[in-house]
Short mmCIF file of C-alpha atoms in Angstrom, two decimals:
data_model
loop_
_atom_site.label_atom_id
_atom_site.label_comp_id
_atom_site.label_asym_id
_atom_site.label_seq_id
_atom_site.Cartn_x
_atom_site.Cartn_y
_atom_site.Cartn_z
CA MET A 3 -18.76 -15.27 57.15
CA GLU A 4 -16.17 -17.10 58.64
CA ILE A 5 -13.35 -15.65 56.97
CA LYS A 6 -10.15 -18.36 55.72
CA THR A 7 -6.83 -17.37 55.87
CA ASN A 8 -4.96 -19.94 54.65
CA ILE A 9 -6.06 -19.71 50.76
CA PRO A 10 -3.72 -20.11 48.18
CA HIS A 11 -2.52 -16.97 45.95
CA ILE A 12 -0.07 -17.03 44.05
CA PRO A 13 -0.55 -12.80 41.65
CA VAL A 14 -0.15 -13.94 38.26
CA LEU A 15 2.84 -11.93 36.17
CA LEU A 16 3.29 -9.28 38.92
CA ASN A 17 6.44 -7.76 38.15
CA GLU A 18 5.62 -7.18 34.49
CA THR A 19 2.07 -6.03 36.53
CA LEU A 20 4.08 -3.31 38.21
CA SER A 21 6.50 -2.72 35.87
CA LEU A 22 3.72 -1.33 33.94
CA PHE A 23 3.15 0.64 36.38
CA LYS A 24 6.83 2.51 37.63
CA ASN A 25 5.62 6.00 36.26
CA MET A 26 2.40 6.00 37.96
CA GLU A 27 1.93 9.30 39.77
CA GLU A 28 0.09 9.78 43.76
CA GLY A 29 -2.70 9.38 43.69
CA PHE A 30 -5.62 7.03 43.53
CA PHE A 31 -4.62 3.52 42.25
CA ILE A 32 -8.43 1.18 41.50
CA ASP A 33 -8.08 -2.74 41.89
CA CYS A 34 -10.98 -4.04 39.03
CA THR A 35 -11.03 -7.33 40.31
CA CYS A 36 -8.74 -6.85 44.00
CA GLY A 37 -9.27 -10.86 44.74
CA PHE A 38 -7.38 -12.30 47.46
CA GLY A 39 -5.30 -9.36 47.00
CA GLY A 40 -1.99 -10.34 46.17
CA HIS A 41 -1.81 -7.17 42.85
CA SER A 42 -3.66 -5.13 45.81
CA GLU A 43 -0.71 -5.70 48.47
CA ALA A 44 2.77 -5.58 46.04
CA ILE A 45 0.95 -2.31 44.47
CA LEU A 46 0.52 -0.21 47.94
CA LYS A 47 4.75 -1.79 49.13
CA THR A 48 6.00 -0.69 45.83
CA PHE A 49 3.95 2.79 45.91
CA PRO A 50 3.49 3.67 49.18
CA ASN A 51 1.51 7.04 48.03
CA ILE A 52 -0.96 5.67 46.24
CA LYS A 53 -3.74 5.22 47.98
CA LEU A 54 -6.35 2.16 46.13
CA ILE A 55 -9.92 0.93 45.73
CA ALA A 56 -10.38 -2.90 45.82
CA ILE A 57 -13.21 -3.68 44.17
CA ASP A 58 -14.64 -7.84 43.68
CA GLN A 59 -17.63 -9.11 43.55
CA ASP A 60 -16.39 -12.07 45.35
CA ILE A 61 -17.42 -11.36 48.71
CA GLU A 62 -15.31 -14.32 50.28
CA ALA A 63 -12.09 -12.99 47.89
CA LEU A 64 -12.39 -9.55 49.42
CA ASN A 65 -13.09 -10.30 53.28
CA PHE A 66 -9.11 -12.17 52.42
CA ALA A 67 -8.25 -9.62 50.75
CA LYS A 68 -8.96 -7.08 54.35
CA LYS A 69 -7.60 -9.47 56.22
CA ARG A 70 -4.32 -9.05 54.44
CA LEU A 71 -4.50 -6.06 53.67
CA GLU A 72 -5.17 -4.36 56.80
CA PRO A 73 -1.07 -3.22 58.05
CA PHE A 74 -2.21 -0.76 54.80
CA LYS A 75 -5.93 0.30 56.09
CA ASP A 76 -5.36 3.37 56.06
CA ARG A 77 -4.92 3.60 52.53
CA VAL A 78 -7.74 1.12 51.31
CA GLU A 79 -11.13 1.50 50.61
CA PHE A 80 -12.85 -2.01 49.59
CA VAL A 81 -16.30 -2.35 46.87
CA HIS A 82 -18.42 -5.20 46.87
CA SER A 83 -19.39 -4.79 43.92
CA ARG A 84 -18.96 -5.58 40.19
CA SER A 85 -15.55 -3.13 39.08
CA SER A 86 -17.72 -2.53 35.84
CA GLU A 87 -20.08 -0.44 37.84
CA ALA A 88 -17.61 -0.24 40.51
CA LEU A 89 -15.79 2.69 37.93
CA LEU A 90 -18.27 4.38 37.45
CA ASN A 91 -17.92 6.05 41.96
CA TYR A 92 -14.78 7.74 41.07
CA LYS A 93 -15.38 10.08 38.41
CA ASP A 94 -13.82 12.86 41.40
CA ARG A 95 -11.02 11.68 41.70
CA LYS A 96 -7.82 11.58 40.91
CA ILE A 97 -7.01 8.08 39.50
CA VAL A 98 -3.48 8.18 38.33
CA GLY A 99 -3.59 4.10 37.93
CA ILE A 100 -6.55 0.41 36.87
CA LEU A 101 -5.92 -2.23 37.44
CA ALA A 102 -7.99 -5.46 35.97
CA ASP A 103 -7.02 -9.57 36.83
CA ILE A 104 -9.70 -10.46 34.57
CA GLY A 105 -8.86 -14.08 35.18
CA VAL A 106 -10.28 -16.39 37.54
CA SER A 107 -8.86 -17.11 41.09
CA SER A 108 -6.87 -20.62 42.00
CA TYR A 109 -8.90 -20.81 45.24
CA GLN A 110 -12.06 -20.59 43.07
CA LEU A 111 -10.90 -23.51 40.80
CA ASP A 112 -10.32 -25.38 43.84
CA GLU A 113 -12.62 -25.33 45.85
CA ARG A 114 -15.46 -27.60 44.81
CA SER A 115 -18.19 -26.00 46.91
CA ARG A 116 -17.50 -23.06 43.75
CA GLY A 117 -18.23 -25.51 41.34
CA PHE A 118 -15.86 -24.50 39.03
CA ASN A 119 -13.78 -27.50 38.58
CA PHE A 120 -14.06 -30.92 37.05
CA GLU A 121 -14.17 -31.94 40.66
CA GLY A 122 -16.70 -29.53 41.74
CA GLU A 123 -19.70 -30.86 44.10
CA THR A 124 -22.36 -28.82 43.16
CA LEU A 125 -22.79 -26.88 39.73
CA ASP A 126 -23.03 -23.25 40.38
CA MET A 127 -20.00 -21.34 39.21
CA ARG A 128 -20.62 -17.78 40.42
CA MET A 129 -18.55 -15.19 41.14
CA ASN A 130 -20.50 -12.78 43.10
CA GLN A 131 -22.99 -15.20 45.36
CA SER A 132 -25.66 -13.57 45.97
CA GLN A 133 -26.26 -13.48 42.03
CA GLU A 134 -29.73 -16.01 42.30
CA PHE A 135 -28.15 -16.93 38.22
CA SER A 136 -25.80 -20.62 37.79
CA ALA A 137 -24.43 -23.05 36.03
CA THR A 138 -27.59 -24.65 37.01
CA ASP A 139 -29.53 -22.06 35.22
CA VAL A 140 -27.25 -23.17 31.78
CA ILE A 141 -27.62 -26.28 31.66
CA ASN A 142 -31.08 -27.56 32.71
CA GLN A 143 -32.13 -24.60 31.22
CA TYR A 144 -31.10 -23.62 28.38
CA SER A 145 -32.31 -25.61 24.37
CA ILE A 146 -29.78 -27.13 22.55
CA ASN A 147 -29.55 -23.93 20.48
CA GLU A 148 -28.42 -21.61 23.02
CA LEU A 149 -25.92 -24.39 24.68
CA GLU A 150 -24.20 -24.99 20.80
CA LYS A 151 -23.87 -21.50 20.66
CA ILE A 152 -22.50 -20.73 23.69
CA PHE A 153 -20.23 -23.69 23.80
CA LYS A 154 -19.33 -21.52 19.84
CA GLU A 155 -19.17 -18.50 20.48
CA TYR A 156 -17.20 -18.85 24.92
CA GLY A 157 -16.08 -22.48 24.49
CA GLU A 158 -14.58 -22.63 21.43
CA GLU A 159 -15.67 -26.01 21.55
CA ARG A 160 -15.02 -28.76 18.39
CA TYR A 161 -17.71 -30.00 19.27
CA ALA A 162 -20.20 -27.88 20.82
CA LYS A 163 -23.33 -29.31 18.76
CA LYS A 164 -22.85 -32.52 19.52
CA ILE A 165 -22.28 -32.23 23.88
CA ALA A 166 -25.33 -29.71 23.98
CA SER A 167 -27.34 -32.58 21.72
CA LYS A 168 -26.14 -34.65 23.84
CA ILE A 169 -26.75 -32.67 28.72
CA VAL A 170 -30.03 -31.85 26.99
CA GLU A 171 -31.79 -36.15 26.25
CA ARG A 172 -29.20 -36.91 29.75
CA ARG A 173 -31.58 -34.52 31.69
CA LYS A 174 -35.07 -35.16 30.05
CA ASP A 175 -33.93 -37.94 33.02
CA THR A 176 -31.82 -37.32 34.96
CA LYS A 177 -31.46 -33.03 36.09
CA PHE A 178 -27.48 -32.96 36.21
CA THR A 179 -26.77 -31.21 40.38
CA SER A 180 -22.83 -31.36 40.16
CA SER A 181 -19.31 -30.03 38.19
CA LYS A 182 -18.50 -33.66 38.64
CA GLU A 183 -21.29 -35.55 36.81
CA LEU A 184 -20.94 -33.43 33.99
CA ALA A 185 -17.64 -33.05 33.92
CA GLU A 186 -17.89 -37.26 33.64
CA PHE A 187 -20.69 -37.28 30.68
CA ILE A 188 -18.90 -34.90 29.30
CA ALA A 189 -15.96 -37.28 28.70
CA SER A 190 -17.96 -40.50 28.13
CA PHE A 191 -18.90 -39.83 24.72
CA THR A 192 -15.76 -37.57 23.78
CA PRO A 193 -12.70 -38.11 22.38
CA ARG A 194 -9.91 -37.92 24.32
CA ARG A 195 -6.89 -34.72 24.10
CA LYS A 196 -4.54 -32.89 26.46
CA ILE A 197 -6.85 -31.14 28.40
CA HIS A 198 -10.02 -32.52 30.40
CA PRO A 199 -12.55 -33.07 27.47
CA ALA A 200 -14.91 -30.24 29.38
CA THR A 201 -12.32 -27.45 29.46
CA GLN A 202 -14.06 -25.12 26.72
CA VAL A 203 -17.29 -25.73 28.19
CA PHE A 204 -16.49 -25.15 31.65
CA GLN A 205 -15.39 -21.99 30.02
CA ALA A 206 -18.00 -21.18 28.01
CA ILE A 207 -20.04 -22.41 30.78
CA ARG A 208 -18.38 -19.34 32.90
CA ILE A 209 -18.40 -17.10 30.67
CA GLU A 210 -22.03 -17.66 30.80
CA VAL A 211 -22.95 -17.29 34.15
CA ASN A 212 -20.58 -14.25 34.99
CA GLN A 213 -20.69 -12.60 31.98
CA GLU A 214 -17.13 -11.93 31.08
CA LEU A 215 -16.55 -10.49 28.49
CA ALA A 216 -19.36 -7.76 28.29
CA GLU A 217 -18.31 -6.94 31.85
CA LEU A 218 -14.89 -6.48 30.46
CA LYS A 219 -15.97 -3.92 27.74
CA LYS A 220 -17.98 -2.41 30.01
CA LEU A 221 -15.09 -1.57 32.37
CA LEU A 222 -12.95 -0.30 29.94
CA GLU A 223 -15.38 1.65 28.43
CA ASN A 224 -15.91 3.68 31.80
CA SER A 225 -12.94 3.31 32.35
CA LEU A 226 -12.52 6.07 29.83
CA LYS A 227 -15.06 7.91 31.62
CA ILE A 228 -12.38 8.73 34.84
CA THR A 229 -9.41 8.21 33.38
CA THR A 230 -7.44 11.39 33.15
CA LYS A 231 -3.50 12.09 31.55
CA GLY A 232 -1.30 10.01 32.74
CA THR A 233 -3.62 7.20 33.79
CA ILE A 234 -2.38 3.53 33.75
CA LEU A 235 -4.90 0.55 33.27
CA SER A 236 -3.37 -2.18 33.28
CA ILE A 237 -5.57 -5.79 31.97
CA ILE A 238 -5.17 -9.32 32.66
CA THR A 239 -6.11 -11.55 30.18
CA PHE A 240 -5.97 -16.02 30.53
CA HIS A 241 -7.82 -16.82 27.52
CA SER A 242 -8.09 -16.00 23.72
CA LEU A 243 -11.72 -15.09 24.06
CA GLU A 244 -10.74 -12.13 26.54
CA ASP A 245 -7.60 -10.98 25.14
CA ARG A 246 -7.70 -10.44 21.88
CA ILE A 247 -11.38 -7.70 23.61
CA VAL A 248 -8.33 -5.61 25.48
CA LYS A 249 -6.06 -5.86 21.93
CA HIS A 250 -8.58 -4.33 19.47
CA THR A 251 -9.61 -1.45 22.49
CA PHE A 252 -6.50 -0.57 22.59
CA ARG A 253 -5.01 0.07 18.98
CA LYS A 254 -8.48 1.41 18.82
CA TRP A 255 -7.98 4.02 21.28
CA SER A 256 -4.07 4.31 20.47
CA LYS A 257 -4.94 5.23 16.51
CA ASN A 258 -4.71 9.29 15.77
CA CYS A 259 -6.15 9.01 12.31
CA ILE A 260 -10.16 7.59 12.90
CA CYS A 261 -11.22 8.24 9.68
CA PRO A 262 -12.41 4.86 7.54
CA PRO A 263 -10.79 3.26 5.58
CA GLU A 264 -12.12 4.77 2.31
CA ALA A 265 -11.46 8.34 2.81
CA PHE A 266 -9.03 9.33 0.30
CA LYS A 267 -6.75 11.83 2.96
CA CYS A 268 -7.15 12.32 6.73
CA GLU A 269 -9.87 14.63 7.67
CA CYS A 270 -9.83 13.57 11.20
CA GLY A 271 -6.88 15.48 12.56
CA ASN A 272 -4.85 13.04 13.02
CA ASN A 273 -5.08 13.57 16.31
CA ASN A 274 -7.71 11.49 17.78
CA ALA A 275 -5.43 8.56 20.45
CA LYS A 276 -6.97 8.98 23.34
CA VAL A 277 -3.39 5.96 25.11
CA LYS A 278 -0.44 5.28 24.33
CA LEU A 279 0.73 1.22 24.27
CA ILE A 280 2.87 0.81 26.41
CA ASN A 281 3.82 -2.73 25.90
CA LYS A 282 2.79 -3.52 21.91
CA LYS A 283 3.42 -6.87 22.65
CA PRO A 284 1.91 -8.61 25.51
CA PHE A 285 4.31 -9.60 28.41
CA VAL A 286 3.95 -13.39 29.67
CA ALA A 287 4.76 -15.68 32.22
CA SER A 288 8.59 -16.44 32.09
CA LYS A 289 10.03 -19.48 32.25
CA GLU A 290 10.50 -18.86 36.48
CA GLU A 291 7.24 -18.18 37.47
CA LEU A 292 5.27 -20.99 34.87
CA LEU A 293 7.33 -23.98 36.97
CA SER A 294 5.77 -22.44 40.42
CA ASN A 295 2.16 -21.98 39.10
CA PRO A 296 1.81 -23.98 35.50
CA ARG A 297 -1.31 -21.57 36.08
CA SER A 298 -0.02 -18.43 34.33
CA ARG A 299 1.22 -20.14 31.06
CA SER A 300 -2.10 -18.87 29.48
CA ALA A 301 -2.22 -15.21 31.27
CA LYS A 302 -0.94 -11.88 29.49
CA VAL A 303 -0.68 -8.14 30.01
CA ARG A 304 -1.38 -4.89 28.39
CA GLY A 305 -0.54 -1.90 29.95
CA VAL A 306 -1.39 1.82 27.96
CA LYS A 307 -0.63 5.17 29.41
CA PHE A 308 -3.82 7.99 28.62
CA LEU A 309 -2.60 11.02 26.48
#
């Protein structure tokens, strides 16, 4: 495979993310979603005593990251895998930091052959291109009820039922073959709004294809199995569904009392907190970053330190 070296990539919330790890000890750092290596490169430069494990399920992104991180090759280990699955391989390492950037990269969004954007040449949306299941299967095989369900739950789309019905009706004659075709079809019968009419539907399809929310939950669950006192965990999210999972999980982990709400008095010992919240409110992009990278507008980063 030809390794592209001119892929535009701006890591979001870079300064804010680095600030969460400022007191990190010496050991191993896991970048769960290495992507094109922006955050990894900054971590390696900022913390010279850190060794990095770079994980990504997108082999094209990982190959690019290998080129980008060549100057640090003695300190980096690359892994092509879903991060939640790979984490458990590092129980015996001293893991001092974990980062997961849950968003789709600018390259994935912009590259027409990947089918993530409204001008895509394919109906794909796979982050891991070795998996068989793609957006084509969702759009051309799911029932009306299944489509409506994911459009509502994963896209929070108000016209979910109408869009699902129209898609099923249209594909009786002609199957959808590209994201451009699907985007234009949705735009042809839904009301105009500030964002492209297909935005939320595309988000829902992408989440379904890559099982993004299930993967995030599993990543959080498995991180508990490899962290020790002092480990810092940070998650960057790009929409409310992801951020809600992270926020609720971090709050749950930070509670000392885990007695049921109806309990008359605390009987759990009131010392059950697993983590300390580093930032109680998420960090968001600065005005300067919003100007240079508009796609950072929905990004939020939260961090915790294990006790």
